[in-house]
Structures are given as structure tokens and as C-alpha cells.
CSV table of C-alpha atoms in Angstrom, one decimal:
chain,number,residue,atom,x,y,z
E,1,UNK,CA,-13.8,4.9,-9.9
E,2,UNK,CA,-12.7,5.0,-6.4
E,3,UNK,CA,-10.3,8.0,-4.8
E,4,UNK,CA,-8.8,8.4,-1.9
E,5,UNK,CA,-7.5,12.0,-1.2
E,6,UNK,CA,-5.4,13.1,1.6
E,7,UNK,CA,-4.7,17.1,1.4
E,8,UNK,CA,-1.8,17.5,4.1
E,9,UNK,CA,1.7,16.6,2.3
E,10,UNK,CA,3.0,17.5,5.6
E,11,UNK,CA,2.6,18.2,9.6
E,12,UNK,CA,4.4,18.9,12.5
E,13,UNK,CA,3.1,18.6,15.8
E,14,UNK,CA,4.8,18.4,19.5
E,15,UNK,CA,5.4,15.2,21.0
E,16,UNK,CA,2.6,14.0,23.2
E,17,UNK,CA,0.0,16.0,21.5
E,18,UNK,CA,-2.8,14.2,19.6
E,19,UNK,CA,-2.9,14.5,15.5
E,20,UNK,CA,-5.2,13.8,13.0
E,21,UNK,CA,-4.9,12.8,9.5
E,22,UNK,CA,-6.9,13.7,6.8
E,23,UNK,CA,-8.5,11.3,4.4
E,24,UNK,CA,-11.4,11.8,2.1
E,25,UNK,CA,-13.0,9.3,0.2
E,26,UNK,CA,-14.9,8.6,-3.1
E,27,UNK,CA,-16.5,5.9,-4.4
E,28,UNK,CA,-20.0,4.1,-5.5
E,29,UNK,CA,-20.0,1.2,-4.2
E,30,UNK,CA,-22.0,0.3,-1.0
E,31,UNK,CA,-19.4,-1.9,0.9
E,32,UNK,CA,-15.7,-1.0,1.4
E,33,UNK,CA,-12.8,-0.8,3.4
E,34,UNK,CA,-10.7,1.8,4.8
E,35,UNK,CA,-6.9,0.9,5.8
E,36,UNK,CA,-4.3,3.0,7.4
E,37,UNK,CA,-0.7,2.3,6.5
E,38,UNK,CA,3.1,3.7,8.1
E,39,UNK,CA,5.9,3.6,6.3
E,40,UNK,CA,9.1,4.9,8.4
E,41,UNK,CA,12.2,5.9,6.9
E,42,UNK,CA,13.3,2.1,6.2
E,43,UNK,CA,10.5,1.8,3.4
E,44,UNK,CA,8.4,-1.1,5.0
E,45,UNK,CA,4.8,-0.6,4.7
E,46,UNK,CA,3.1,-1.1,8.6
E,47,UNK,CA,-0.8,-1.7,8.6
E,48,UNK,CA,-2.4,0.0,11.4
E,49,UNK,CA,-5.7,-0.1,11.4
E,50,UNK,CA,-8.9,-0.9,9.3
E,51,UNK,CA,-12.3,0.3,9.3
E,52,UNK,CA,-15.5,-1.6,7.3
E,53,UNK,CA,-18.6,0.5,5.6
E,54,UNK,CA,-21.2,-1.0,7.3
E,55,UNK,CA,-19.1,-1.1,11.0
E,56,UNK,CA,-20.9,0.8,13.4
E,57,UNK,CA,-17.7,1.9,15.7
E,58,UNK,CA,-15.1,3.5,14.8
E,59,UNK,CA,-11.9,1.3,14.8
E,60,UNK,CA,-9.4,1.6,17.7
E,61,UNK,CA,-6.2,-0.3,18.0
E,62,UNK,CA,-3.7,1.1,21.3
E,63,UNK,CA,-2.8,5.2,20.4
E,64,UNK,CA,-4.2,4.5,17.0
E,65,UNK,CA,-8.3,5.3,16.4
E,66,UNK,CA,-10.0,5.8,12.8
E,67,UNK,CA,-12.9,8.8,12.8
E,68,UNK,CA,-15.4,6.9,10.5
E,69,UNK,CA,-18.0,9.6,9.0
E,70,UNK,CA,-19.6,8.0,6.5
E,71,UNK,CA,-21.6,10.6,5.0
E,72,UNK,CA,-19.3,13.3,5.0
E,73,UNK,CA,-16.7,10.3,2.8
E,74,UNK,CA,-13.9,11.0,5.7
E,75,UNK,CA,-11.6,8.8,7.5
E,76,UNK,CA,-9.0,10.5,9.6
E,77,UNK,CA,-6.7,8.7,11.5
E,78,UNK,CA,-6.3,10.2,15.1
E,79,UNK,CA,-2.9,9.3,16.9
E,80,UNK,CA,-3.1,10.0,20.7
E,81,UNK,CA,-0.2,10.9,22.6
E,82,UNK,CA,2.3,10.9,19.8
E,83,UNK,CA,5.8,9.7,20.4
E,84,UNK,CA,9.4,10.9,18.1
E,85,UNK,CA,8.6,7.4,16.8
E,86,UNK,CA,5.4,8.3,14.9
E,87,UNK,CA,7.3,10.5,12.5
E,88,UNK,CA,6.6,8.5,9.2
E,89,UNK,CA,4.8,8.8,6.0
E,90,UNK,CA,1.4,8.2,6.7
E,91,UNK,CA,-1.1,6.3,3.8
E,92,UNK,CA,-4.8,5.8,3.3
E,93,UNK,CA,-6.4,3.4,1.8
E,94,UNK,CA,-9.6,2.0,0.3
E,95,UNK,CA,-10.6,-1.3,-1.0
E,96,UNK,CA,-14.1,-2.2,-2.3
E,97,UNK,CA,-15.7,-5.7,-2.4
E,98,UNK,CA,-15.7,-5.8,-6.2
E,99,UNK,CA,-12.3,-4.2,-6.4
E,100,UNK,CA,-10.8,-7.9,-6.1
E,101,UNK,CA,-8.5,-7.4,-3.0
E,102,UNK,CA,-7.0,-4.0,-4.9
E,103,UNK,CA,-6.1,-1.2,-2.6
E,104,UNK,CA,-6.1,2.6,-3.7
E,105,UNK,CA,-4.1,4.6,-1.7
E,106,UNK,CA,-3.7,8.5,-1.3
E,107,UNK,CA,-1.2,10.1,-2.1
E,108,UNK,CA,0.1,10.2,1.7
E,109,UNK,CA,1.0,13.1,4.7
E,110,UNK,CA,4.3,13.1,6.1
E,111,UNK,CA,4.4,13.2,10.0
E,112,UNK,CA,7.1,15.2,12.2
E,113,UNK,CA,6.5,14.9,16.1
E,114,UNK,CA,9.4,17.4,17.6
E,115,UNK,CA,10.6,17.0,21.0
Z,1,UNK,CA,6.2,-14.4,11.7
Z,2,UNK,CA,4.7,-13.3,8.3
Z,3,UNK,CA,7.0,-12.3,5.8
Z,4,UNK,CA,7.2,-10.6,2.4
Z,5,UNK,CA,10.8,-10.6,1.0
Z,6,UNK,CA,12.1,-8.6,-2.7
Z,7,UNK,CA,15.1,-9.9,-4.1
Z,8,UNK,CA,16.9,-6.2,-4.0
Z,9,UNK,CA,17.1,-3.9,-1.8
Z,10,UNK,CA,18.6,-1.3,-4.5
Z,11,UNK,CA,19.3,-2.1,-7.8
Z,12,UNK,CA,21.0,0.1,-10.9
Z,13,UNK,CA,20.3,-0.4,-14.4
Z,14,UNK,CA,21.0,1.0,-17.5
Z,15,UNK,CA,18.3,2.4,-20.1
Z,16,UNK,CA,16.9,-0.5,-22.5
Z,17,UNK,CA,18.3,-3.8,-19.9
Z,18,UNK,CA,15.7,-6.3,-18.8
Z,19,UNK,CA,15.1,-6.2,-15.4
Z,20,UNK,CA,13.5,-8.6,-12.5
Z,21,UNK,CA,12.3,-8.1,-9.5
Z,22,UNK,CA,11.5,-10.8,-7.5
Z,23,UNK,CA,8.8,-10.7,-4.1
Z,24,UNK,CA,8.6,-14.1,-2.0
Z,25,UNK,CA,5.5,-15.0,0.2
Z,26,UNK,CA,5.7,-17.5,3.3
Z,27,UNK,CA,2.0,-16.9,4.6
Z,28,UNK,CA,0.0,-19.4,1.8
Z,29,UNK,CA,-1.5,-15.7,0.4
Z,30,UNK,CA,-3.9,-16.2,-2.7
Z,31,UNK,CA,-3.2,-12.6,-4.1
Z,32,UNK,CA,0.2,-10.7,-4.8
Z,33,UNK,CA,0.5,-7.5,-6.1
Z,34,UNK,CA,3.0,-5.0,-7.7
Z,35,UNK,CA,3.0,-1.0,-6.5
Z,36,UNK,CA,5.3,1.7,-7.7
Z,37,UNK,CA,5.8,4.8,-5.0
Z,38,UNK,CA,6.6,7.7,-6.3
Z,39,UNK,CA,6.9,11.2,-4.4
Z,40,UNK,CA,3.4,12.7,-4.2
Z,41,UNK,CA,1.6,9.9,-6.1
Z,42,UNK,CA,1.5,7.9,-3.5
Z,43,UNK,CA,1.1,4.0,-4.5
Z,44,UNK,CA,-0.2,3.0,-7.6
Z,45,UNK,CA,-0.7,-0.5,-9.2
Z,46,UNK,CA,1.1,-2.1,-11.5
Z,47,UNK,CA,-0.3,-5.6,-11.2
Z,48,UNK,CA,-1.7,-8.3,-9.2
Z,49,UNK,CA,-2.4,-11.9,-9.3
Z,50,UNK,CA,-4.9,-13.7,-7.1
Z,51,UNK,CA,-4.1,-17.5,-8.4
Z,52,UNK,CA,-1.1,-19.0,-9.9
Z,53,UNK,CA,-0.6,-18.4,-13.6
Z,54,UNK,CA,-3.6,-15.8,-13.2
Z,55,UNK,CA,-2.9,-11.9,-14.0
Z,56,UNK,CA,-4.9,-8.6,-13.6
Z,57,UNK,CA,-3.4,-5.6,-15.0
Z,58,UNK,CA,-3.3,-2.8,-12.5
Z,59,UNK,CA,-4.1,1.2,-13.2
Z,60,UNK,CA,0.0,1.3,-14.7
Z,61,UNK,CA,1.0,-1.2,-16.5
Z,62,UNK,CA,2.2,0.2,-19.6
Z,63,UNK,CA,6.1,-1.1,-19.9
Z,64,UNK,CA,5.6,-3.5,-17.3
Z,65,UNK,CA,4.8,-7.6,-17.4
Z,66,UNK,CA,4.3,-10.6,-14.7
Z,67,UNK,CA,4.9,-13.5,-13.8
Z,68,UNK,CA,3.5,-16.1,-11.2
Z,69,UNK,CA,4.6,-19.5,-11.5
Z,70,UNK,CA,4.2,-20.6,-8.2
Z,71,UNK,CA,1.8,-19.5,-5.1
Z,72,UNK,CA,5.0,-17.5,-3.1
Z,73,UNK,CA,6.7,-16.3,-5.7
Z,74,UNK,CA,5.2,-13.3,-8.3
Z,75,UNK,CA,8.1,-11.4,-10.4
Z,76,UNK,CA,7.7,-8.2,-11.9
Z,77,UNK,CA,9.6,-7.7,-15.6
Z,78,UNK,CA,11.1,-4.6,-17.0
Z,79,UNK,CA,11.1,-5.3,-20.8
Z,80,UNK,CA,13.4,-2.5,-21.8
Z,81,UNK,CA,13.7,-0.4,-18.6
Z,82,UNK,CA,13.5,3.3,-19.0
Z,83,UNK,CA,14.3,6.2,-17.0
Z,84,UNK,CA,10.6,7.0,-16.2
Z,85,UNK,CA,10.4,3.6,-14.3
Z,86,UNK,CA,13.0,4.9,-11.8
Z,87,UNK,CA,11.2,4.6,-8.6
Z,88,UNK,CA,10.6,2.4,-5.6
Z,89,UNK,CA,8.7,-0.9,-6.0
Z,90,UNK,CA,6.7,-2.7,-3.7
Z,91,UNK,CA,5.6,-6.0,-3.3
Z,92,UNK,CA,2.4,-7.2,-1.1
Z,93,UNK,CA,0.3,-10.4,-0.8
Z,94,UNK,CA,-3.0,-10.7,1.4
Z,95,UNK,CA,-5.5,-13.3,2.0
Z,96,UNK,CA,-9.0,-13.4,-0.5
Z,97,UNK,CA,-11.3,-13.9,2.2
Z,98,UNK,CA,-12.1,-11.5,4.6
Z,99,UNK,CA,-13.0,-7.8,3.4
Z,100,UNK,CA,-10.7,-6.8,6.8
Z,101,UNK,CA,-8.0,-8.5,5.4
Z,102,UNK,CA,-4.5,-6.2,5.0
Z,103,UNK,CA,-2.0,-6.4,2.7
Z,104,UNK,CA,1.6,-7.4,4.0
Z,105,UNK,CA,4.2,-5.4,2.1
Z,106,UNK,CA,7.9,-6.0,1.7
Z,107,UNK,CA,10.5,-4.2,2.1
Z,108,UNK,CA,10.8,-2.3,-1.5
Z,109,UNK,CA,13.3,-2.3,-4.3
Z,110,UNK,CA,14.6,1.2,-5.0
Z,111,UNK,CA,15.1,1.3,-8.7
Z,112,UNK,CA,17.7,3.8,-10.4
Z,113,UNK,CA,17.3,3.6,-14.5
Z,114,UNK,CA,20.7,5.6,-16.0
């Protein structure tokens, strides 16, 4: 069965610092996918950023990069530069080739940036 | 402009009513699915369909059923609502190929069972 596991319920951190987001991982099967996902206040769900098993980068897209360690089962999502706008709930999730498009998702961290 | 819309934004219901809840795709997506967020549980699965007509029961589907009639429209049925299925519901559709493909949510319902 696949897991995803993110351990922070909550952070705070001063505007313009960098943040990272915990995510761990579990599962058995040898290809995958890792997604990011904001929800703000208003409920919509906001993809940010994906990151394959067998990519050999780590995924970047603008203030958004995805610290791919595959051994160690982590993918934390590293905001640089934050802005008041990045205060949101904050989701990982995994999908798995033979999981038939299915996401799992962690249980999420909420994000404060203070001015 | 992609676009996933839910029929409610909010909705109250009383304990034992049937209730729908409606998702709309525009994007041509194979698969829809059904999550229920609840605080600290983060999304869960209710259902999904990846064809018209076709159903896959998610990880909690006890107390819910489906529907998918048509390729842009999947509806989620409350048989005799309870107040343990107070939450908020989201909708999502995606693409079948393409491992890198995201889901596109919409908006949410925020159900209240009295």
C-alpha cells in the first residue's frame, strides 16, 4: 500500500525566507509520481509541481523546487523567497503507474509567512 | 481555460435526506474522481471513474455511490446522509495518459449534515 506522510501540521516562517516542506514516502512499486498541491483559504486545490521516479533532476517551476531523494523516500517542497501569498495548506502526493491515475495525499502542513 | 465546476458551494442537509453532488468537466478528461477533506486526514478517496458508465471504489466508500453518465459530468450520491459525512468534497478529473499528468480540482462543496 502506498503512504505519503507529512509530519509538520504547521509552520511559520518570515516573509522572504526560504521553507521547506516535509514529505516522506512509501511504497513498492518501482515507478511513481510525486505532486505538490496549494490549497488557499478559498478551498481550490492549485498543482504546483511534479516530480517522476526515474527523473534524474529535481523539478523546478519559478520560487517552487521539489528535493527528490529517492533512497531516503523524501520529497520536500522548497519555496524560495516566500511571499504573504504563500500562506496556504500545503499537500503531497503520490501516484503509482498501477494505481490507475489515483492520488494519495498526506495529510497536509499549514503555511504562515509573517510580514 | 480548464475548468472543474461542483454544483454547490455549501449545502445543508438534514440526517437520513438523499443528497447530490454534482462535478462538471470542460477539458475531454477520461478519469473523475470523488475526495472528502477532512481536518488532519487530509484527502481521501471516495471514488473514481476512468470511462463513462465505469466505477472504481476508492479507499471510503462505505455510505457513498456514483454515477457517470456522461464523459463531463460524475455525481456523487448520499443514500441516507449522516452526520459523519459532514465534510468538504472535492471533485477532480485528469488525463489517463501521461504519468506527469495532474489532477484539476474544483472548487469543493462544504457539506453540513444536522
Amino acid at each position: 500500500a502506498q503512504k505519503i506522510t507529512q509530519t509538520q501540521p504547521g509552520m511559520f516562517v518570515q516573509e522572504k525566507e526560504a521553507v521547506t516542506l516535509d514529505c516522506t514516502y512509501d511504497t513498492s512499486d518501482p515507478s511513481y509520481g510525486l505532486f505538490w498541491y496549494k490549497q488557499p483559504s478559498s478551498g481550490e486545490m492549485i498543482f504546483l509541481i511534479y516530480q517522476g521516479s526515474y527523473d534524474q533532476q529535481n523539478a523546478t517551476e519559478g520560487r517552487y523546487s521539489l528535493n527528490f531523494q529517492k533512497a531516503r523516500k523524501s520529497a520536500n517542497l522548497v519555496i524560495s523567497a516566500s511571499q504573504l501569498g504563500d500562506s496556504a495548506m500545503y499537500f503531497c502526493a503520490m501516484r503509482s503507474v498501477q494505481g490507475a491515475q489515483k492520488l494519495v495525499f498526506g495529510q497536509g502542513t499549514r503555511l504562515t509567512i509573517n510580514p | 481555460d480548464v475548468k472543474v465546476t461542483q454544483s454547490s458551494r455549501y449545502l445543508v442537509k438534514r440526517t437520513g435526506e438523499k443528497v447530490f453532488l454534482e462535478c462538471v468537466q470542460d477539458m475531454d478528461h477520461e478519469n473523475m474522481f470523488w475526495y472528502r477533506q477532512d481536518p488532519g486526514l487530509g484527502l481521501r478517496l471516495i471514488y473514481f471513474s476512468y470511462d463513462v458508465k465505469m466505477k472504481e471504489k476508492g479507499d471510503i466508500p462505505e455510505g457513498y455511490s456514483v454515477s457517470r453518465e456522461k464523459k463531463e459530468r460524475f455525481s456523487l450520491i448520499l443514500e441516507s446522509a449522516s452526520t459523519n459525512q459532514t465534510s468538504m468534497y472535492l471533485c477532480a478529473s485528469s488525463f489517463t495518459l501521461g504519468q506527469s499528468h495532474e489532477q484539476y480540482f474544483g472548487p469543493g462543496t462544504r457539506l453540513t449534515v444536522t
